[in-house]
Coordinates of C-alpha atoms in Angstrom, one line a residue:
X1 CA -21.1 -40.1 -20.6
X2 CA -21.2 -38.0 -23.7
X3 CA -20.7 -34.7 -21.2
X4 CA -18.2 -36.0 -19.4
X5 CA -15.8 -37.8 -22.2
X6 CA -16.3 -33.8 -24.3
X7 CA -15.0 -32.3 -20.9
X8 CA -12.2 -34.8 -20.7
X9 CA -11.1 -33.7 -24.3
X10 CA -12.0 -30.1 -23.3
X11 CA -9.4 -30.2 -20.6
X12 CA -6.8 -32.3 -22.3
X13 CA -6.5 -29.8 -24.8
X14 CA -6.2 -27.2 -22.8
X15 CA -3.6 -28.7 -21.1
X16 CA -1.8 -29.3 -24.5
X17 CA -1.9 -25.3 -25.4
X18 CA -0.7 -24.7 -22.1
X19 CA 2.4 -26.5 -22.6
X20 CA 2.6 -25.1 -26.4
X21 CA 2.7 -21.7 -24.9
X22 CA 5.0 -21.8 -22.3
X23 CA 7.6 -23.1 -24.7
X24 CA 7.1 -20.2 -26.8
X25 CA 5.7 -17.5 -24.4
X26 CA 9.5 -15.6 -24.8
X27 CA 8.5 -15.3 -29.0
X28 CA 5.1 -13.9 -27.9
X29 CA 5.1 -9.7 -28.5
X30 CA 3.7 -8.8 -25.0
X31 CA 6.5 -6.4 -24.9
X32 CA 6.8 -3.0 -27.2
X33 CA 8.2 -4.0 -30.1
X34 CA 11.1 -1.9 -31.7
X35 CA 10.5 1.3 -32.9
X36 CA 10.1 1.4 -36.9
X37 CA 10.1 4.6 -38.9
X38 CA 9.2 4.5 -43.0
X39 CA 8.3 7.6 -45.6
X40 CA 4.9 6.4 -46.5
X41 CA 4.2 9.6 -48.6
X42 CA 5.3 13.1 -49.9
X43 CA 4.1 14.3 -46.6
X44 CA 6.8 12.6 -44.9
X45 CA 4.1 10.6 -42.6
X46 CA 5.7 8.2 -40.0
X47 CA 5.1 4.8 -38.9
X48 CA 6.0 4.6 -35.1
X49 CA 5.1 2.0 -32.0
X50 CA 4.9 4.3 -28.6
X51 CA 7.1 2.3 -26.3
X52 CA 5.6 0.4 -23.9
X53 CA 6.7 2.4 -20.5
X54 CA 4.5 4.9 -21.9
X55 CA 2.0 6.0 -18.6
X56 CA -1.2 7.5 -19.3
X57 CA -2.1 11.2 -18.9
X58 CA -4.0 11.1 -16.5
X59 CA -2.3 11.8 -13.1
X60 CA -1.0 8.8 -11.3
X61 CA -3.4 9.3 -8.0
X62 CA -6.4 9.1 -9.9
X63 CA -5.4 6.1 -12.5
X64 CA -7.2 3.1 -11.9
X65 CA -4.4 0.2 -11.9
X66 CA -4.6 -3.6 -12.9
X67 CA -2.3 -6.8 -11.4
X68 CA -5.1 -9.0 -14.1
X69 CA -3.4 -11.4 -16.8
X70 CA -6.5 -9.9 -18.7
X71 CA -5.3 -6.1 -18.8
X72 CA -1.8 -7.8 -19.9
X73 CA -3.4 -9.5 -22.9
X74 CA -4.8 -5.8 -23.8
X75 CA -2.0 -3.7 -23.3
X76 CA -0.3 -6.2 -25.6
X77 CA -2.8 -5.4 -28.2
X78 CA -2.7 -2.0 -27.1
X79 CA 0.8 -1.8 -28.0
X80 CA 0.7 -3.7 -31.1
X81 CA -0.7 -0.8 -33.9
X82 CA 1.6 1.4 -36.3
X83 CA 0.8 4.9 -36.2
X84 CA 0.7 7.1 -39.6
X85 CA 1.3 10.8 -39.4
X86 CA -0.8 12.5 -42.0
X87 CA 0.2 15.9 -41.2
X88 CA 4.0 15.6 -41.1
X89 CA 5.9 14.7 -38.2
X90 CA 6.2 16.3 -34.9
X91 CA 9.2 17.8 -33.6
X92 CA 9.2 15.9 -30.3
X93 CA 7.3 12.5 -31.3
X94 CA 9.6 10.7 -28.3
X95 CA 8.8 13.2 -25.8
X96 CA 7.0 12.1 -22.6
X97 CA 4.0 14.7 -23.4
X98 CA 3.6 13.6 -26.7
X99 CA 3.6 9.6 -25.9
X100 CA 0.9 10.7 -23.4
X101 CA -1.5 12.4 -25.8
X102 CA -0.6 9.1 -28.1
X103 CA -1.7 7.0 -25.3
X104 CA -4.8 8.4 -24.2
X105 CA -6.2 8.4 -28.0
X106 CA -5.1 4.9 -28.3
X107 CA -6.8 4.1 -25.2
X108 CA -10.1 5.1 -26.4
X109 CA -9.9 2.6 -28.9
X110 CA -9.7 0.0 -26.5
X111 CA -11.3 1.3 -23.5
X112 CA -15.0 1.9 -23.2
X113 CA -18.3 1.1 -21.1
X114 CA -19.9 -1.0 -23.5
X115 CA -17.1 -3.3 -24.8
X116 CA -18.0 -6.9 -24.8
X117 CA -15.3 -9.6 -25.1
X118 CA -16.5 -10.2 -29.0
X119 CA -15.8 -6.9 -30.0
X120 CA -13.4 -6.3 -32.5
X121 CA -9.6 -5.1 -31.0
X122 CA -8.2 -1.6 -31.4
X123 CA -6.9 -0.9 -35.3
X124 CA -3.3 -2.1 -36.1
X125 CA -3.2 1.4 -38.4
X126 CA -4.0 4.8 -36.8
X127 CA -3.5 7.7 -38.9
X128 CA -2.9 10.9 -36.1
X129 CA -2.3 14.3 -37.0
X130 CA 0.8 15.4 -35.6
X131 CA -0.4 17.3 -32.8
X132 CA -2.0 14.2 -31.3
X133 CA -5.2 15.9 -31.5
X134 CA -6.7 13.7 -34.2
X135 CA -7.0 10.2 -34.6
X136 CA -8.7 7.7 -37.3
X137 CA -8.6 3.9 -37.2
X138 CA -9.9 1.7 -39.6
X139 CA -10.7 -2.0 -38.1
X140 CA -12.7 -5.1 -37.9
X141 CA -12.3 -8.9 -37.9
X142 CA -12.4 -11.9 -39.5
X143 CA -14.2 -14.5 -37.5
X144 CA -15.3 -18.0 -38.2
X145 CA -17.3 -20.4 -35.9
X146 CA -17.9 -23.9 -36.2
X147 CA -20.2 -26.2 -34.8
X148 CA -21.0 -29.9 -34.2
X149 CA -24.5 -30.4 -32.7
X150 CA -24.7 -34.2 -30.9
X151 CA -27.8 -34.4 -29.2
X152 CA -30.9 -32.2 -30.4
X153 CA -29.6 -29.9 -32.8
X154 CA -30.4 -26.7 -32.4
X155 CA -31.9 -24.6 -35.9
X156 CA -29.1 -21.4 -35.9
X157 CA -26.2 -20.8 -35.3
X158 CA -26.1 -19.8 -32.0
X159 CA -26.5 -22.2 -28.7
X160 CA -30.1 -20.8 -27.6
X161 CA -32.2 -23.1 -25.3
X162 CA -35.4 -21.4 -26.0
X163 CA -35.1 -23.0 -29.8
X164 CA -34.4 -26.4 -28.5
X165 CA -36.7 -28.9 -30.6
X166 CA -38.8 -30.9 -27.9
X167 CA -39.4 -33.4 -30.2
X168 CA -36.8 -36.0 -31.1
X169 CA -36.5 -36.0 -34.6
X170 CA -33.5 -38.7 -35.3
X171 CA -33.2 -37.2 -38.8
X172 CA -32.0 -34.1 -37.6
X173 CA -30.8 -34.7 -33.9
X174 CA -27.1 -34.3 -35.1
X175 CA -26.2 -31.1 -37.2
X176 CA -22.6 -29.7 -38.4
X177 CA -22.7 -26.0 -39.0
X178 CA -20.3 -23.6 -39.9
X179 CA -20.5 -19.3 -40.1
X180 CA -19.0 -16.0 -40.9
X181 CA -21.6 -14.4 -39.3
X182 CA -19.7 -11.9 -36.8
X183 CA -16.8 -11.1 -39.2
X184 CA -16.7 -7.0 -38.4
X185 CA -15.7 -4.0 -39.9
X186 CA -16.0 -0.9 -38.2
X187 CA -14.0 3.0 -38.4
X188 CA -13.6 5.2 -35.7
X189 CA -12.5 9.0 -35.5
X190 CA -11.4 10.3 -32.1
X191 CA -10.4 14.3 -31.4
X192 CA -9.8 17.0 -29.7
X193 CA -11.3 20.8 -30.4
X194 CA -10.1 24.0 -28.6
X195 CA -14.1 25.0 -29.2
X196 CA -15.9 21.9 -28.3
X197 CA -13.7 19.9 -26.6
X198 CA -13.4 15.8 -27.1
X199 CA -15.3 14.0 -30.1
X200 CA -15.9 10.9 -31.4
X201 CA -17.1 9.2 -34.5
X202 CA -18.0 5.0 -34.9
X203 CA -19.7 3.0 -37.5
X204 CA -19.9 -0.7 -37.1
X205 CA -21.0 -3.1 -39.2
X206 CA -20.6 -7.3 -39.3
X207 CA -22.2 -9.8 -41.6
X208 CA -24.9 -11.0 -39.7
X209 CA -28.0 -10.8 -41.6
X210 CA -30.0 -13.5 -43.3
X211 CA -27.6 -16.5 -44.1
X212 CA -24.7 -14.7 -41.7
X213 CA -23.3 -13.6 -44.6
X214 CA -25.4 -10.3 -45.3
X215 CA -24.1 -6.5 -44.5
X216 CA -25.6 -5.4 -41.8
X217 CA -25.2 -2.2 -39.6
X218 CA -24.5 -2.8 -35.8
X219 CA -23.8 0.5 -34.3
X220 CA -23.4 4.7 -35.3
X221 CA -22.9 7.2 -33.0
X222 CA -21.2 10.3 -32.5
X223 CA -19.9 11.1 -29.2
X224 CA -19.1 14.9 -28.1
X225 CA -18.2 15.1 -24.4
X226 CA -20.1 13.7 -22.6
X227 CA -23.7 13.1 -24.7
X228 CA -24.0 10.2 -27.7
X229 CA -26.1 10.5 -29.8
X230 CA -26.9 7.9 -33.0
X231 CA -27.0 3.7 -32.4
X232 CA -25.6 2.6 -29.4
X233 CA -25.5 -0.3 -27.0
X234 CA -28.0 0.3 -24.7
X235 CA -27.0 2.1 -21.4
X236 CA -29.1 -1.0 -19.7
X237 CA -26.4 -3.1 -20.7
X238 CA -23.4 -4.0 -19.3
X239 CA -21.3 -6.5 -22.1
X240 CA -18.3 -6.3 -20.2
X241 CA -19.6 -8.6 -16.9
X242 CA -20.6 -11.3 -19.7
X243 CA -17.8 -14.3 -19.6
X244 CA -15.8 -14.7 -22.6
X245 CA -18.1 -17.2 -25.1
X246 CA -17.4 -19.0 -28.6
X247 CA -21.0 -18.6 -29.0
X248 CA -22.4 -15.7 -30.4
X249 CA -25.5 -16.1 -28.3
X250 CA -24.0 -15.9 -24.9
X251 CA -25.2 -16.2 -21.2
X252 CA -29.1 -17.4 -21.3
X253 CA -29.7 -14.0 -19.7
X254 CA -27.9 -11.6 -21.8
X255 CA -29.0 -8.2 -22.2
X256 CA -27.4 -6.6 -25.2
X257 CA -30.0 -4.5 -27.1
X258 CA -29.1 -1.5 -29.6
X259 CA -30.9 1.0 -30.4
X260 CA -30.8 5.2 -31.5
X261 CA -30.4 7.1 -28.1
X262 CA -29.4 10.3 -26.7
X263 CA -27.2 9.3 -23.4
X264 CA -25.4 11.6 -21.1
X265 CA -23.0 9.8 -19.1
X266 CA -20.2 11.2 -16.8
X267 CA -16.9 9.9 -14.9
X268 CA -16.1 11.3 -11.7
X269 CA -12.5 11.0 -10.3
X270 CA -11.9 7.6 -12.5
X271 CA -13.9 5.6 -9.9
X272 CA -17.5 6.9 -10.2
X273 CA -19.7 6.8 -13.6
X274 CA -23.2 7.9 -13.9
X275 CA -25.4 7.9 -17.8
X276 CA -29.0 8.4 -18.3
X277 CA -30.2 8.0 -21.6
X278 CA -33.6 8.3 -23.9
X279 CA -34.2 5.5 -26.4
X280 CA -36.2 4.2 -29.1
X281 CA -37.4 1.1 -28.8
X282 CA -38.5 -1.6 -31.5
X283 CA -42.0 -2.4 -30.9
X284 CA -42.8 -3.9 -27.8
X285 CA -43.2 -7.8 -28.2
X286 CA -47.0 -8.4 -27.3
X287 CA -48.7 -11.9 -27.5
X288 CA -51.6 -11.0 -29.8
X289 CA -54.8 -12.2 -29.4
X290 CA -56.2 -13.3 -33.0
X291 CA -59.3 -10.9 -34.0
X292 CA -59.1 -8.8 -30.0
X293 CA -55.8 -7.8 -29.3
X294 CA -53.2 -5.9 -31.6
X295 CA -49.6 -4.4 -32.0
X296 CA -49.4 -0.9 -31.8
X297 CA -46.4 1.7 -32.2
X298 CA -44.3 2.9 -29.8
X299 CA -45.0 6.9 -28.9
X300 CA -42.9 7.2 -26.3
X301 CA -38.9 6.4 -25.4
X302 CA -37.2 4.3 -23.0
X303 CA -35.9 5.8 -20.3
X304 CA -32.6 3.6 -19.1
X305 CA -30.2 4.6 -16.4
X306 CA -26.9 3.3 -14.3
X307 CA -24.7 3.8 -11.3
X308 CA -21.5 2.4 -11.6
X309 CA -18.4 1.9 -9.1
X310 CA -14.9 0.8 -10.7
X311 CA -11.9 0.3 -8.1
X312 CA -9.6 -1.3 -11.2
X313 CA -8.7 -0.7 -14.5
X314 CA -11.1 -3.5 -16.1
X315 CA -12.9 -4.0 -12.7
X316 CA -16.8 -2.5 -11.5
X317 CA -20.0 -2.9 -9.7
X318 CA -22.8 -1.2 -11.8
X319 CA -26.4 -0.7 -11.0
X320 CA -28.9 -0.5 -14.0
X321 CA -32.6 0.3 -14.5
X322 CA -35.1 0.2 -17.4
X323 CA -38.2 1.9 -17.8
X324 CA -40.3 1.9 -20.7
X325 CA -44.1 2.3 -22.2
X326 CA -45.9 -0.8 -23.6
X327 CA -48.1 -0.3 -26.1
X328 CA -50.9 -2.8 -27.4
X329 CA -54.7 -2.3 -29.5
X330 CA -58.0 -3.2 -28.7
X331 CA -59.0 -4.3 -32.3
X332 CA -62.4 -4.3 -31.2
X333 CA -62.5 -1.2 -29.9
X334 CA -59.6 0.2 -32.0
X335 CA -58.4 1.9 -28.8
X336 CA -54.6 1.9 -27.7
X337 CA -53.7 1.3 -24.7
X338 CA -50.3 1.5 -22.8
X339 CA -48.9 -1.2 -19.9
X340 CA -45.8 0.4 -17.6
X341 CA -42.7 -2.2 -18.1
X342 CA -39.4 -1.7 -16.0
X343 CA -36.2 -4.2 -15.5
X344 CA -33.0 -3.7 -13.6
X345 CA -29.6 -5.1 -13.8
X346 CA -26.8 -5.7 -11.1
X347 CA -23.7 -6.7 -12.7
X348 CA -20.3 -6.9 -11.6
X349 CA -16.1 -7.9 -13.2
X350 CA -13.4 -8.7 -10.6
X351 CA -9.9 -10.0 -10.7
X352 CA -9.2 -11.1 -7.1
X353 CA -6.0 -12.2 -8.1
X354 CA -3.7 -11.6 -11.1
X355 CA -5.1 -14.5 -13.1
X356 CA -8.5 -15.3 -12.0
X357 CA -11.3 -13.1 -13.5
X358 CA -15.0 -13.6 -11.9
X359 CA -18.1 -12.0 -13.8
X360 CA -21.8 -12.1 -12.9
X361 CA -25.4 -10.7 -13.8
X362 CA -28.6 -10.5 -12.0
X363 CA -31.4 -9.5 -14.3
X364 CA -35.2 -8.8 -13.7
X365 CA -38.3 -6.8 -14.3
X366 CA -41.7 -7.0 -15.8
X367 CA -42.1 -6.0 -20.2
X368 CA -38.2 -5.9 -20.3
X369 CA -38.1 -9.4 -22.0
X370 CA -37.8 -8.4 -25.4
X371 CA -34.4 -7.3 -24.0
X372 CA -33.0 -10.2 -22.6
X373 CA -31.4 -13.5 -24.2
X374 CA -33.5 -16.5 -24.6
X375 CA -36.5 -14.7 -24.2
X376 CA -36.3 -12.4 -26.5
X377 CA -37.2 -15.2 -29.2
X378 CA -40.9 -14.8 -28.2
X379 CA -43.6 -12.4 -27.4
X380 CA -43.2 -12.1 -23.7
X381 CA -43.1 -8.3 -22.6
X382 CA -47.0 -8.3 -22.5
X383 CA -49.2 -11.4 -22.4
X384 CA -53.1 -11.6 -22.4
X385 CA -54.8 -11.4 -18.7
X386 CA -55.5 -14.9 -16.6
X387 CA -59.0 -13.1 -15.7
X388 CA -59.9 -11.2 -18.9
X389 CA -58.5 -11.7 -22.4
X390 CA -59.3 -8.7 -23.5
X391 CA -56.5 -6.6 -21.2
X392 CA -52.9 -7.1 -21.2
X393 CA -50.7 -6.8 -18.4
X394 CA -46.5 -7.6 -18.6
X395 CA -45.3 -11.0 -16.9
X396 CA -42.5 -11.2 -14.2
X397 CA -39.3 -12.6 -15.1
X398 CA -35.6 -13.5 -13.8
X399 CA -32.2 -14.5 -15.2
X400 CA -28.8 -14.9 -13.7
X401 CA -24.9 -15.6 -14.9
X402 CA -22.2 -16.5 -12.9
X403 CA -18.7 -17.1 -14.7
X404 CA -15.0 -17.4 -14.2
X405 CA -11.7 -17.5 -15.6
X406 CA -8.7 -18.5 -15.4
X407 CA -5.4 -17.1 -17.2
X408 CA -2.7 -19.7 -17.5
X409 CA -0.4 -16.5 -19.4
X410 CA -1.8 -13.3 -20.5
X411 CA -2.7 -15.0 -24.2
X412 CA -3.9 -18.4 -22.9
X413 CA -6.9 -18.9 -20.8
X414 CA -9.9 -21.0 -19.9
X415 CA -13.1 -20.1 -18.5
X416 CA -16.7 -22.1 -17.5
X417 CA -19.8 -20.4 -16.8
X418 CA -23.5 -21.1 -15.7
X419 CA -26.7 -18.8 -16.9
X420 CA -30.8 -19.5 -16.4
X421 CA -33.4 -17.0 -17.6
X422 CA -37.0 -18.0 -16.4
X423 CA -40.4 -16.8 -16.9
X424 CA -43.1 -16.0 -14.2
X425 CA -46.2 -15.4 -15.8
X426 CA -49.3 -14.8 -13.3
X427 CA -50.9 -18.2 -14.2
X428 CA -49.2 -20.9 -16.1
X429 CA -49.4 -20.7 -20.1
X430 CA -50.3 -23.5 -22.3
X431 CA -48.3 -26.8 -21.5
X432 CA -45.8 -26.3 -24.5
X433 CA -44.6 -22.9 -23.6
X434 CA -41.2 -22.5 -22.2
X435 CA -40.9 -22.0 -18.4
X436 CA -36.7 -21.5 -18.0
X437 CA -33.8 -22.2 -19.9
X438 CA -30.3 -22.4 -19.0
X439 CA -26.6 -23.2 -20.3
X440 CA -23.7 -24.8 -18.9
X441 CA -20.2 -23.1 -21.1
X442 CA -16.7 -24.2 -20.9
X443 CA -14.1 -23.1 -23.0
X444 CA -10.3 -22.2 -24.1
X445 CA -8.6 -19.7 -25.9
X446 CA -5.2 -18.9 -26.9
X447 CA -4.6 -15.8 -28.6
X448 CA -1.7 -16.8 -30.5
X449 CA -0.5 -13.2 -31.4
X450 CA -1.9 -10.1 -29.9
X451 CA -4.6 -10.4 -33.5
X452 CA -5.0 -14.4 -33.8
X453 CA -7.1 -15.8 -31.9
X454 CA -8.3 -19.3 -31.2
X455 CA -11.0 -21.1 -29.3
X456 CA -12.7 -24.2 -28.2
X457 CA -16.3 -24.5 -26.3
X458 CA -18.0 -26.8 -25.3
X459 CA -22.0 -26.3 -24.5
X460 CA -24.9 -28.1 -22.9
X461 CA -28.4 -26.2 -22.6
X462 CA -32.4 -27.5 -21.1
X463 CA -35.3 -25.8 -22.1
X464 CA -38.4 -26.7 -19.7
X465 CA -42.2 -26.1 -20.8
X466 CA -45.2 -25.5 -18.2
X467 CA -45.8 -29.5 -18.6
X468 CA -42.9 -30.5 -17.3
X469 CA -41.5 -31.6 -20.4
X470 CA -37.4 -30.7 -20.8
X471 CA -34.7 -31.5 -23.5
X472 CA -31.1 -30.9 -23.4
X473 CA -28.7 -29.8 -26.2
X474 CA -25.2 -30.4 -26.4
X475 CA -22.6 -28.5 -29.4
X476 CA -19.1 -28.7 -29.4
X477 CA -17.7 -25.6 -30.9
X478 CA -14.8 -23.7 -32.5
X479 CA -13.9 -20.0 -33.9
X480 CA -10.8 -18.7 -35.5
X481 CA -10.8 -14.8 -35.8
X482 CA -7.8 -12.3 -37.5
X483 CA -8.2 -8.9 -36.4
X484 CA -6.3 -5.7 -38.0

């Protein structure tokens, strides 16, 4: 009863923003606004919108084209930035060549392999030389979730089944919560060289540490052609195939590791996109054995790897492989000894009509688990021997996400979505470990303007141990975020 009467409200007040919007969908800016022009300084820098007819460099055979209420929402935002010319203004800012360099700079703000749907948006201020050579954005977001926890509340802020309590505690089986934890600031530089050719700089950082309120960097790379190099998402991820979430955690399954990396990757004819990359791991999560077994440091990289096939502008199919060295100690012996761990990844976005977006994940692989969602909580990527205690060997496991959406407008839309992660070890642990976990999502949003944006969520999770036991959570939650 308690699911159904939150979906009831769920649904009602999408219905509600639905209406709101339509009344006022003609005041929304999904189209270019006017063109503005200031003195911002002595060097006579300019504030201009590029209009929104504006088509992309590259030549129209080979662009990859959208009919998604999605890619409308971010052309909107694509087109909602003032520009700042630092170096005086160009002679022909309203030409068609010079709108094209514009556009393909602004693009890459927006448009990357790794963007997840919580990223922060594209800058509203872009200082660009005149040339349209140079670009520098400074961004983030303010973002604030709330929670209400109504049936065994979960201890942090995000919706993770793994950390459901099994035990009822009536004390705490209710919880309200609140966070700034996500709130984002990041800078960006993006040029061109005669000598070296394209370049990119990016520094994230979010207040996400202990509390969610403390600095903390999230990624720093630079980018020169076609190698990165710094801290990166991890080319074994995929964020754009996860469904849109309130919750910071995500899909049950969700593989979003950073870490410092060297990655070549490459595009061929818009459609085909190959990367390889060496990483450096955190230390592989091993379930110590008290006075045998032992951490050790990692030696040696990851090696991670993907195929990807892209028919549409915000549309793919990409394959993904992890392999990587597992390191654990003997303490008796003091010997180190390595374990071989591998995982792969099949993910996939469609739109197979203009307002329906589908995404999905298939996950698996043996000592990958301190990459994945809910299991990355514990110690699973190598677990003591069934037979012999005193070797190691890394478990089996599996996760999945399926997820839709639905866009009633380009700024209004709804979306549900279903994820399970589950854990094969050869023989079954102790009774209170977890076996699988999983979470049911459904939520709204409604981005007001192209930079505020709302939403609601509703989330039920079960976490299952070897005995049989299970316990579902339930949390009702909200976020408000202001990007600039």
């Amino acid at each position: 009863m308690k699911n159904t009467s939150a979906l009831a409200i769920l649904f009602a007040l999408t219905a509600s923003q639905f209406s709101f919007a339509q009344d006022h969908h003609r005041a929304m800016t999904f189209d270019a606004p006017a063109r503005k022009t200031a003195k911002v300084s002595q060097a006579k820098d300019t504030l201009q919108t590029p209009p929104a007819e504006v088509a992309s460099a590259v030549p129209a055979e080979l662009r990859l084209r959208s009919n998604s209420l999605v890619d409308d929402q971010k052309e909107a935002l694509l087109r909602d930035h003032k520009i700042i010319y630092i170096d005086g203004r160009p002679e022909n800012p309203d030409s068609k060549q010079h709108q094209d360099s514009i556009r393909d700079l602004v693009e890459n703000f927006f448009y990357d392999q790794f963007q997840s749907f919580s990223d922060p948006a594209a800058p509203y201020f872009l200082f660009m030389g005149k040339n349209a050579e140079l670009a520098m954005g400074i961004g983030g977001c303010v973002r604030i979730r709330g929670w209400y926890d109504f049936d065994a509340a979960i201890p942090a802020n995000s919706f993770t089944p793994y950390l459901i309590p099994m035990v009822k505690d009536p004390a705490n089986n209710s919880k309200l919560g609140a966070t700034p934890a996500g709130s984002t600031l990041f800078f960006r530089v993006i040029g061109k060289n005669k000598t070296f050719g394209n370049y990119q700089l990016y520094i994230e950082a979010n207040f996400n540490g202990y509390g969610g309120t403390d600095f903390h960097l999230k990624k720093a790379y630079a980018q020169l052609n076609n190698v990165t190099l710094g801290y990166a998402s991890s080319t074994f991820s995929d964020p754009a195939a996860l469904p849109p979430t309130v919750d910071a955690n995500g899909p049950a399954n969700k593989i979003s590791p950073t870490s410092v990396l060297v990655r070549w990757m490459n595009t061929y004819k818009q459609r085909w996109t190959v990367a390889g990359s060496a990483e450096l791991p955190k230390n592989a999560a091993v379930s110590t054995v008290a006075g045998k077994i032992g951490t050790a440091s990692q030696t040696l990289p990851d090696f991670a790897a993907f195929i990807q096939y892209a028919w549409g502008k915000s549309e793919h199919v990409r394959l993904a492989g992890l392999a990587r060295s597992l390191p654990y100690e003997d303490i008796l012996s003091h010997e180190r000894h390595h374990k071989f761990g591998w995982g792969m990844q099949l993910s996939t976005v469609v739109h197979p009509i203009s307002p329906v977006t589908l995404y999905g994940t298939f996950n698996c692989g043996e000592g990958h688990e301190s990459t994945t969602g809910d299991l990355q909580v514990g110690n699973y990527d190598l677990v003591p021997s069934p037979h012999n205690p005193m070797d190691m060997y890394a478990p089996f496991s599996l996760g999945w996400c399926v997820g839709a959406q639905y866009n009633f407008l380009p700024n209004l839309f709804a979306s549900v979505s279903y994820s399970d992660s589950r854990y094969f070890p050869r023989s079954p642990r102790e009774a209170s470990e977890y076996r699988y976990g999983n979470i049911f999502t459904a939520n709204v949003f409604w981005n007001l303007t192209p930079r505020i944006q709302a939403g609601l969520e509703f989330d039920t999770g079960v976490r299952k141990n070897w005995s049989g036991n299970s316990r579902r959570a339930d949390r009702l939650g909200v976020m408000a975020q202001f990007s600039f």
